[in-house]
Amino acid sequence: MRRALKEYHFDWMLHSTYDAASRLMAGTEKEYAHALRYIPYFSGMLDAVFGIGEPGRYFIKTCAEYLKNIVTARERGRKVAITSFCFSPVIFYAMDITPICLEVMTVFLTFTYRRGSAEFLDFCNEAGFTETSCSSQRGSLGAYLAGIGVDIDMVVTDTPGVCDTNANAFAFAAEWLDRPFFQLDMPPLLKGERYDRYHRDDYRALVAFLEEQTGTRLEAARLAEVLRELQKQDELIGELEEMGRIVPSPLPPAFTLLNYAARFLFAGMKPCTDMLQSMLTMARRNAERGVSGLAGGVERVRGFFCYIDHYTYNMRMWRMSEELGISLQGNILSRNWSIDAPHVKENHMEESAYSIDLTSLDSMIDSVAIMNSRMPMIKSIRGPFDAPDMWLEDTLSLARMYSADFVVYSGTPGCRNTWGMLKPFARETEKAGFPTHIMYSDAFDDRVQSWEATRARFEEFLKVRRILA
Amino acid sequence: MSVRLMRAVETLNNEFVQRWKEEGKKIVGYTCSYAPDEIFHAAGILPYRIRGHGADETTIGDTYFGPFICSLPKCMLQLAGTGAFGFLDGVVIVPGCDSMRRLDDCWRKAGEDIAGVVPQFFFHFAVPHKFAAYTVDWFEGEIRRLIEAVERHFDVRITEERLRDSIELYNRGRSLLEELERMRRLPAPPFTGAEALSVVIAGSAIPRDAYNELLEEFIAVHRAVPRGIEGRRRLMLVGSASDDTAFVRLIEGERALVVADNLCFGARFHNDRVDEGGRDPVRALAERYLRRSDCPRMYGDYRRRLEILVDTIRSASVDGVILQNIRFCDLHGAENGLFERDLEALGVPCMRIEREYGPLVETGRLKMRLDAFLERIDGQGRTA
Amino acid sequence: MITAGCDVGSLTAKVVILADGAIAGRSVVRCGTSPERSAVEAMDAALGRAGLAIERLDRTVGTGYGRARIPFAQAIESEIACHARGVLWKAPAARTVIDIGGQDAKAIRMNADGRVIQYSYNDKCASGTGRFLEVIAEALEVPLEELGDLAARSTERLTLSNQCVIFAETEIISLVNEGRETADIVNALHHAVARRAASLARGIGVEEAVVMSGGVARNRGMFAALGAALGCSLLEIEDPQINGALGAALIAMDALMGAVEG
Amino acid sequence: MIVGGCDVGSLTSKAVLMSEGKVLGFSLIKSRTKPEESAEEAMNGACTAAGIDRGEVRFCVGTGYGRDRIGFVDATVSEIACHGKGARWMVPSARTVIDIGGQDCKAIKLDAAGAVVKFVTNDKCASGTGRFLEVMARLLGLGLDELGELSMRAKNPVTLANACTVWAQADVIQFLNDGVPIEDIAAGINNAMAGRMAVLVNNLGVENDVCMTGGVAKNRGVLAAIETILGLRLRAIRRCDPQLAGALGAALIAHEKAAGGVK
């Protein structure tokens, strides 16, 4: 890591950038253009996000607030926990702990820094961490290992049993930073009394750990408050997911990103509800007018991502979708498994979903335990890909439900979990009639394959497979 | 070195396996040291640890696995796909790590293309990633699920009595292996590290009663050796799965001796005992296999593993530690970095190596680094 | 009707001129750093052979790595489509095409109409490319064209395990140091590349007849090794090196005929 | 007393002859397929350059990939120790040595006395090797030294796939086709190389002074990029060609061994 980079505090840098951006929307067009001269690289992302209107502004505001919480955690007497994207943050909010989601921070980085996460990734290797591991955690983890982020109090993850590379990054971080560590462990299957009990026992151990770390008890009233907000959000997300089925889809491609933010940053918090509400208003307006959510208003094809979207860098993936007229129907990781979610009802998957029971503290903890076991990736990518409730079943049912014309895999070479079964998986999706494209790029690291090459291969796929003539 | 032990290391379908099959008995293969041998033994089945030994290409492995995957399961699949494990009546996939976990998916899919390579009994056996009362409960349940599946499929009964006998037999083997380990650490060990590893690996492919006898014999013969091996640098080998005795021979060369290891094909395989006095043998198995968490797959338990290493380094008078990992092995790749940091701080020279599983080729680069490492230990190049 | 196809790859640029359904001219030139110049050079050579002026071409389609920089192409097509089209013309029975190109290897599966059903590229970091052969030929000080004949003289089976071009080079140097025969090393090299291509093809499903396209197919050793790795005999096509350019010329022809019909 | 060092690498072979701490002569040749032939040729070349007879060489140390195949040497030592020793002679204050060879690169840490305390080599991927630069330079139609010079003029260096040489090549071709200025591509190549090196050096723990040996040390672009990333100045090597460090170190060790009696 170059010395210059170490001179700046990582979270403050991100915070000031997003905070400044969130203020931009109040100003005039000219002020906006003027301000962006100082953060030229960031402008690509901002243009894209502000381009979708009000929901985009809520998104930036949400990000700014999330980052503000991080940088002010200490002065507000809050404990700080490093955690993973597939970990529901509601428990942290109910216990006044400030979560730092490593994968989300890495996405922020790729949006903001011109060189993206490269040097942070490399710093992890310099610290002794393996270079073949997943870039999604490594990106921002490098900053915390280098000591240019906020001080961390604990490390909490829920990927053991699901994704080794992910779990391993958190275990390494805890050891390297010498901080208390807690893992939720996931058995290979999802449903059934034995699995439910394990999920619940494990989650109770987590609560005990957090109580020990904070020196406070988890209060029923606080948890209920957060969960009530979450229920509202689940309803809004459900409506948005339902609207995604309309042809043309009234949802702009970047809604996937906003959806992530809702789940991973601020689930159960008010600003997130506002953002979802605004997204829904916009989607409804598009639907009423019968137009696509794409900037051009014309949907040519619909694509479903079977893993994650391509973030790297500067929202280029979403911008390309706009240009080509591709409606992105989200991906496996942007899916919500609330019992009322449209795909849950449509496919009678109630048992693989979660519901919130506010009756007592116990019932709430159980609800959160089961919800956590149904978080993105945690739910679909644990056991064999072709087992019930797993990756293939979820991908096919969602791709069909959202009338996708093709399926794309985008991930990172560090993903042992998916690359270990991707070829047989793609064979099955092909068999089911979905032309399937595998990207060899890294969603967080441009150095693996340049965006130019990634785009060229993708367009070639659309053309050769006669999806987009 | 006993010829019979040696052959069991070099040949997958060894003489013991052949005889076992001739007697009409069953063999079940498994992929990781977290699978309890005792269950199979109690069922009259030979537990057999699946290896990738002898695969000199990975065309079949690469057809199903993606490019960024450890070469060990690829080699295993390669062998399976060519029918090399045709003698197995069952396979238990243990998700030791992500790459190994996906051997389940890939092996089954290969079976759709190549007839007869997937045995009828194909079982995904889960192991929690931490040790706590409720994880042992769950793991005990998983062992019971395995027992039930074995009983049903092979039409056998795994009685408590037979299970206790099996535990006793395997504990006996563990004691013998411990003795082997002790002899290895002597100031002048009577055998090399490559030999020691061979003896341990052979145990994963030979019926345990026969193995215990061979082991006793090996120990007796070597106890009688008048002079052991002296004057070499004493190394410890740590990291990813390795059953490659040629790799150890290369490390040892003429100047070094691997006097201890922490490998799942090696010493990790046999440390600790299953409690024989307890009320419930299944519970005892769950406790032993889960608590003995020497593999970095057990997250958050690094300190304990470091202590094991430090103890071994002291008791075996180790001069240097080789921390190796197979490419794309996230678990050892990360933990080796921590070991390097902490052991070097204690004054123990360490060298990290990344390698591929498979035939030992292109040894020049490796040899150069080993020489340099020994030169470093010797303090060569120091100008007075 | 006269059409042309121009395939600017990473190592060579190829042009095929089709006049009324027959090859009127062809050329292969080594690429420089400027794709434009390579394309023009190849075109001039092919036109010279055909005895035509560039104005006579009704349509030209470009393909290959440098396709976007071919100054005279009216349209561009992916190499996948071009190789498939070229093979179909020469061997209508072909269902699977394997092309080991300079930078990447491709496996293509198509139906009887020549429509691409599925295709895949070599995995990242893989050595199954023409470039790999070239680097090793250089390390062994053997001309690229002679690799095939040399491998035929092999008597001992060696295995190359390294997937990385650079490290495989080291591995090969140590084999040389061990005193191994060059013929055996080259043979092992062919099998290593072939095995990777075979895995690639198996990943999308191999359907016979299988055709090997691209310049590497001219290497007899490589051709045989691929057949061995796939466990089936390959259908041989004439002049495989220009197949991509031929496909491009055919696609240009298809477009004109479609326009006439439409 | 005349001593010699012979470094038989996979791409080049070098021989250095020394006497009483002075270099009498050296030679640097492209390696032949057989290491024994390379060694002979290199040593004969050095003798010719020094104007001495082969028989006058009292003690000779071999190093490099082919070291075990050199018939005439009295002892062999690993490249790591030789490069450390050679670098130390070139830059007496050196504590960290970066050596980028044709097939691998190494970072070596020396103690105050010049002994190797620790070393790291790149065994993960060849993209951090001299060969990487060679392949890239040829792709761009440049000489290795031009690659360095040109990259200094870059305005917007490209980001290159650094994971694999072959794939980086594909990227370079793509950039060429997209009309990206050649100096930006050259800088991207050097930066990728420097980035990989920096990870290695930082993993080792950098200690001043730092110097760089091996053929790549002649590439100004890589030097500058490494300096930027590490945030320090590399000590310039002036006493002799940095590519000779291994052979030089071997000769120095030969002198020690001969002086101290053969061990």
Coordinates of N, CA, C and O in Angstrom, one line a residue, chain C residues 9-10 32-33 35 65-69 102-104 121-126 129 131 134-135 138-141 164-167 169-170 173 176-179, chain D residues 10-11 30-35 65-66 69 102-103 122-126 129 131 135 138-141 163-167 169-170 173-174 176-179:
Chain C
G9 N -6.0 -11.9 -35.7 CA -5.8 -12.6 -34.5 C -4.6 -11.9 -33.7 O -4.2 -10.8 -34.1
S10 N -4.2 -12.6 -32.7 CA -3.1 -12.0 -31.9 C -1.7 -12.3 -32.5 O -0.8 -11.5 -32.4
G32 N 1.7 -7.4 -36.8 CA 2.6 -6.4 -36.2 C 1.8 -5.8 -35.0 O 0.8 -6.4 -34.6
T33 N 2.2 -4.7 -34.5 CA 1.5 -4.1 -33.3 C 0.2 -3.3 -33.8 O -0.6 -3.1 -33.0
P35 N -3.1 -3.4 -35.7 CA -4.1 -4.3 -36.3 C -4.5 -3.8 -37.7 O -4.7 -4.6 -38.6
Y65 N -9.4 -10.9 -32.7 CA -9.1 -9.9 -31.7 C -9.1 -8.4 -32.2 O -9.6 -7.5 -31.5
G66 N -8.6 -8.3 -33.4 CA -8.4 -6.9 -33.9 C -9.6 -6.5 -34.8 O -9.5 -5.5 -35.5
R67 N -10.8 -7.2 -34.6 CA -11.9 -6.9 -35.6 C -12.4 -5.5 -35.6 O -12.8 -5.0 -36.7
A68 N -12.3 -4.9 -34.5 CA -12.8 -3.5 -34.4 C -11.9 -2.5 -35.2 O -12.4 -1.4 -35.4
R69 N -10.7 -2.9 -35.5 CA -9.8 -2.0 -36.1 C -9.5 -2.3 -37.6 O -8.6 -1.7 -38.2
G102 N -4.4 -18.2 -30.6 CA -3.2 -17.6 -30.0 C -3.4 -17.3 -28.5 O -2.6 -17.6 -27.7
Q103 N -4.5 -16.6 -28.2 CA -4.7 -16.2 -26.9 C -5.7 -17.0 -26.1 O -5.8 -16.9 -24.9
D104 N -6.6 -17.8 -26.8 CA -7.5 -18.5 -26.1 C -8.0 -19.8 -26.9 O -7.8 -19.8 -28.1
Y121 N -15.0 -20.6 -23.6 CA -13.6 -20.3 -23.7 C -12.7 -21.0 -22.7 O -13.3 -21.5 -21.7
N122 N -11.4 -21.0 -22.9 CA -10.6 -21.7 -21.9 C -10.7 -20.9 -20.6 O -10.9 -19.7 -20.5
D123 N -10.5 -21.7 -19.5 CA -10.5 -21.1 -18.2 C -9.4 -20.1 -18.0 O -8.4 -20.2 -18.6
K124 N -9.6 -19.2 -17.2 CA -8.6 -18.2 -16.9 C -7.3 -18.9 -16.4 O -7.3 -19.9 -15.8
C125 N -6.2 -18.3 -16.8 CA -4.9 -18.8 -16.3 C -4.6 -20.1 -17.0 O -3.7 -20.8 -16.5
A126 N -5.3 -20.5 -18.0 CA -5.0 -21.9 -18.5 C -4.0 -21.8 -19.6 O -3.8 -20.8 -20.2
T129 N -3.4 -22.8 -25.0 CA -3.5 -21.9 -26.1 C -2.3 -22.1 -27.1 O -1.3 -22.7 -26.7
R131 N -0.4 -19.8 -27.9 CA 0.7 -19.0 -27.3 C 1.6 -19.9 -26.5 O 2.8 -19.8 -26.5
E134 N 3.9 -21.8 -28.7 CA 4.9 -20.9 -29.2 C 6.0 -20.7 -28.2 O 7.2 -20.7 -28.6
V135 N 5.6 -20.4 -27.0 CA 6.6 -20.1 -25.9 C 7.5 -21.3 -25.7 O 8.7 -21.1 -25.6
E138 N 9.9 -22.0 -28.6 CA 11.0 -21.0 -28.5 C 12.0 -21.5 -27.4 O 13.2 -21.5 -27.6
A139 N 11.5 -21.9 -26.3 CA 12.4 -22.4 -25.2 C 13.2 -23.6 -25.6 O 14.3 -23.8 -25.2
L140 N 12.5 -24.5 -26.4 CA 13.2 -25.7 -26.9 C 14.1 -25.4 -28.2 O 14.7 -26.3 -28.7
E141 N 14.0 -24.2 -28.6 CA 14.7 -23.8 -29.9 C 14.3 -24.8 -31.0 O 15.1 -25.3 -31.8
C164 N 0.5 -23.0 -15.9 CA 1.0 -21.7 -16.2 C 2.1 -21.7 -17.3 O 3.0 -22.5 -17.2
V165 N 1.9 -20.9 -18.3 CA 2.9 -20.9 -19.4 C 4.3 -20.7 -18.9 O 5.2 -21.4 -19.3
I166 N 4.5 -19.8 -18.1 CA 5.8 -19.4 -17.6 C 6.4 -20.6 -16.8 O 7.6 -21.0 -17.0
F167 N 5.6 -21.1 -15.9 CA 6.2 -22.1 -15.1 C 6.3 -23.4 -15.8 O 7.1 -24.3 -15.5
E169 N 7.3 -23.5 -18.8 CA 8.5 -23.3 -19.4 C 9.7 -23.8 -18.5 O 10.6 -24.5 -18.9
T170 N 9.6 -23.4 -17.3 CA 10.6 -23.8 -16.3 C 10.6 -25.3 -16.1 O 11.6 -26.0 -16.1
I173 N 12.3 -26.7 -19.0 CA 13.7 -26.6 -18.9 C 14.3 -27.6 -18.0 O 15.4 -28.2 -18.3
V176 N 14.6 -30.8 -19.8 CA 15.8 -30.7 -20.7 C 17.1 -31.0 -19.8 O 17.9 -31.8 -20.2
N177 N 17.1 -30.4 -18.7 CA 18.2 -30.5 -17.8 C 18.4 -32.0 -17.4 O 19.5 -32.5 -17.1
E178 N 17.3 -32.7 -17.2 CA 17.3 -34.1 -16.8 C 17.8 -34.9 -18.0 O 17.9 -36.1 -17.8
G179 N 17.9 -34.3 -19.1 CA 18.4 -35.1 -20.3 C 17.3 -35.8 -21.1 O 17.5 -36.7 -21.8
Chain D
S10 N 17.6 -20.0 -16.4 CA 16.9 -20.6 -17.4 C 16.9 -19.8 -18.7 O 16.8 -20.4 -19.8
L11 N 17.0 -18.5 -18.6 CA 17.1 -17.7 -19.8 C 18.5 -17.2 -20.1 O 18.8 -17.1 -21.3
K30 N 22.9 -15.9 -23.5 CA 21.6 -16.5 -23.5 C 21.8 -18.0 -23.2 O 22.7 -18.6 -23.8
S31 N 21.0 -18.5 -22.3 CA 21.2 -19.9 -21.9 C 20.9 -20.8 -23.1 O 20.0 -20.6 -23.9
R32 N 21.7 -21.9 -23.2 CA 21.4 -22.9 -24.2 C 20.5 -24.0 -23.5 O 20.2 -23.9 -22.4
T33 N 20.1 -25.0 -24.3 CA 19.2 -25.9 -23.7 C 19.9 -26.8 -22.6 O 19.3 -27.1 -21.7
K34 N 21.1 -27.0 -22.8 CA 21.8 -27.8 -21.8 C 22.6 -26.9 -20.9 O 23.5 -26.2 -21.3
P35 N 22.4 -27.0 -19.6 CA 23.0 -26.1 -18.6 C 24.5 -26.3 -18.6 O 25.3 -25.3 -18.4
Y65 N 19.4 -22.3 -11.7 CA 18.7 -23.6 -11.9 C 19.5 -24.7 -12.3 O 19.3 -25.8 -11.9
G66 N 20.5 -24.4 -13.1 CA 21.3 -25.5 -13.6 C 22.5 -25.8 -12.7 O 23.5 -26.5 -13.2
R69 N 24.3 -29.2 -12.6 CA 24.8 -29.8 -13.8 C 26.1 -29.2 -14.3 O 26.6 -29.5 -15.3
G102 N 14.2 -14.1 -14.7 CA 13.4 -14.5 -15.9 C 12.2 -15.3 -15.4 O 11.1 -15.1 -15.9
Q103 N 12.3 -16.2 -14.5 CA 11.3 -17.2 -14.2 C 10.7 -17.0 -12.8 O 9.7 -17.6 -12.4
N122 N 8.3 -15.6 -5.5 CA 7.0 -15.7 -6.1 C 6.7 -17.1 -6.7 O 7.4 -17.4 -7.6
D123 N 5.8 -17.8 -6.1 CA 5.6 -19.1 -6.7 C 4.1 -19.2 -7.1 O 3.6 -20.3 -7.4
K124 N 3.4 -18.1 -7.1 CA 2.0 -18.2 -7.3 C 1.7 -18.1 -8.8 O 1.0 -18.9 -9.3
C125 N 2.2 -17.1 -9.4 CA 1.9 -16.9 -10.8 C 3.1 -16.2 -11.4 O 3.8 -15.4 -10.8
A126 N 3.3 -16.5 -12.7 CA 4.5 -16.0 -13.3 C 4.3 -14.5 -13.7 O 5.3 -13.9 -14.3
T129 N 7.3 -11.9 -13.2 CA 8.6 -12.3 -13.6 C 9.1 -11.5 -14.7 O 8.4 -10.9 -15.4
R131 N 10.1 -12.7 -17.4 CA 9.5 -13.2 -18.6 C 8.2 -12.5 -19.0 O 7.9 -12.3 -20.2
V135 N 7.6 -10.9 -22.7 CA 6.5 -11.3 -23.5 C 5.7 -10.0 -23.9 O 5.3 -9.8 -25.0
R138 N 7.5 -7.6 -26.3 CA 7.5 -8.1 -27.7 C 6.1 -7.9 -28.3 O 6.0 -7.6 -29.5
L139 N 5.1 -8.0 -27.5 CA 3.7 -7.8 -28.0 C 3.5 -6.4 -28.5 O 2.8 -6.1 -29.4
L140 N 4.2 -5.5 -27.8 CA 4.1 -4.1 -28.1 C 5.1 -3.7 -29.2 O 5.2 -2.5 -29.6
G141 N 5.9 -4.6 -29.6 CA 7.0 -4.4 -30.5 C 8.1 -3.5 -30.0 O 8.7 -2.6 -30.7
A163 N -3.4 -11.2 -13.2 CA -3.5 -12.6 -12.6 C -2.7 -13.6 -13.5 O -2.2 -14.6 -13.0
C164 N -2.6 -13.3 -14.7 CA -2.0 -14.3 -15.6 C -1.4 -13.7 -16.8 O -1.9 -12.8 -17.4
T165 N -0.2 -14.2 -17.2 CA 0.5 -13.6 -18.3 C -0.3 -13.7 -19.6 O -0.4 -12.7 -20.3
V166 N -0.8 -14.8 -19.8 CA -1.6 -15.0 -21.1 C -2.8 -14.1 -21.1 O -3.1 -13.5 -22.1
W167 N -3.4 -14.0 -20.0 CA -4.6 -13.1 -20.0 C -4.3 -11.7 -20.0 O -5.0 -10.9 -20.6
Q169 N -1.9 -10.6 -21.7 CA -1.6 -10.4 -23.1 C -2.9 -10.1 -23.8 O -3.0 -9.2 -24.7
A170 N -3.9 -10.9 -23.5 CA -5.2 -10.7 -24.2 C -5.7 -9.2 -23.9 O -6.2 -8.6 -24.8
I173 N -3.7 -6.8 -26.0 CA -4.1 -6.8 -27.4 C -5.4 -6.0 -27.6 O -5.6 -5.2 -28.5
Q174 N -6.3 -6.2 -26.6 CA -7.5 -5.4 -26.6 C -7.3 -3.9 -26.5 O -7.9 -3.2 -27.2
L176 N -4.5 -2.4 -27.4 CA -3.9 -2.0 -28.7 C -5.1 -1.8 -29.7 O -5.1 -0.8 -30.4
N177 N -6.0 -2.7 -29.7 CA -7.1 -2.6 -30.7 C -8.0 -1.4 -30.4 O -8.6 -0.9 -31.3
D178 N -8.1 -1.1 -29.2 CA -8.9 0.0 -28.8 C -8.2 1.4 -29.0 O -8.8 2.4 -28.7
G179 N -7.0 1.3 -29.5 CA -6.2 2.5 -29.8 C -5.7 3.3 -28.5 O -5.4 4.5 -28.6

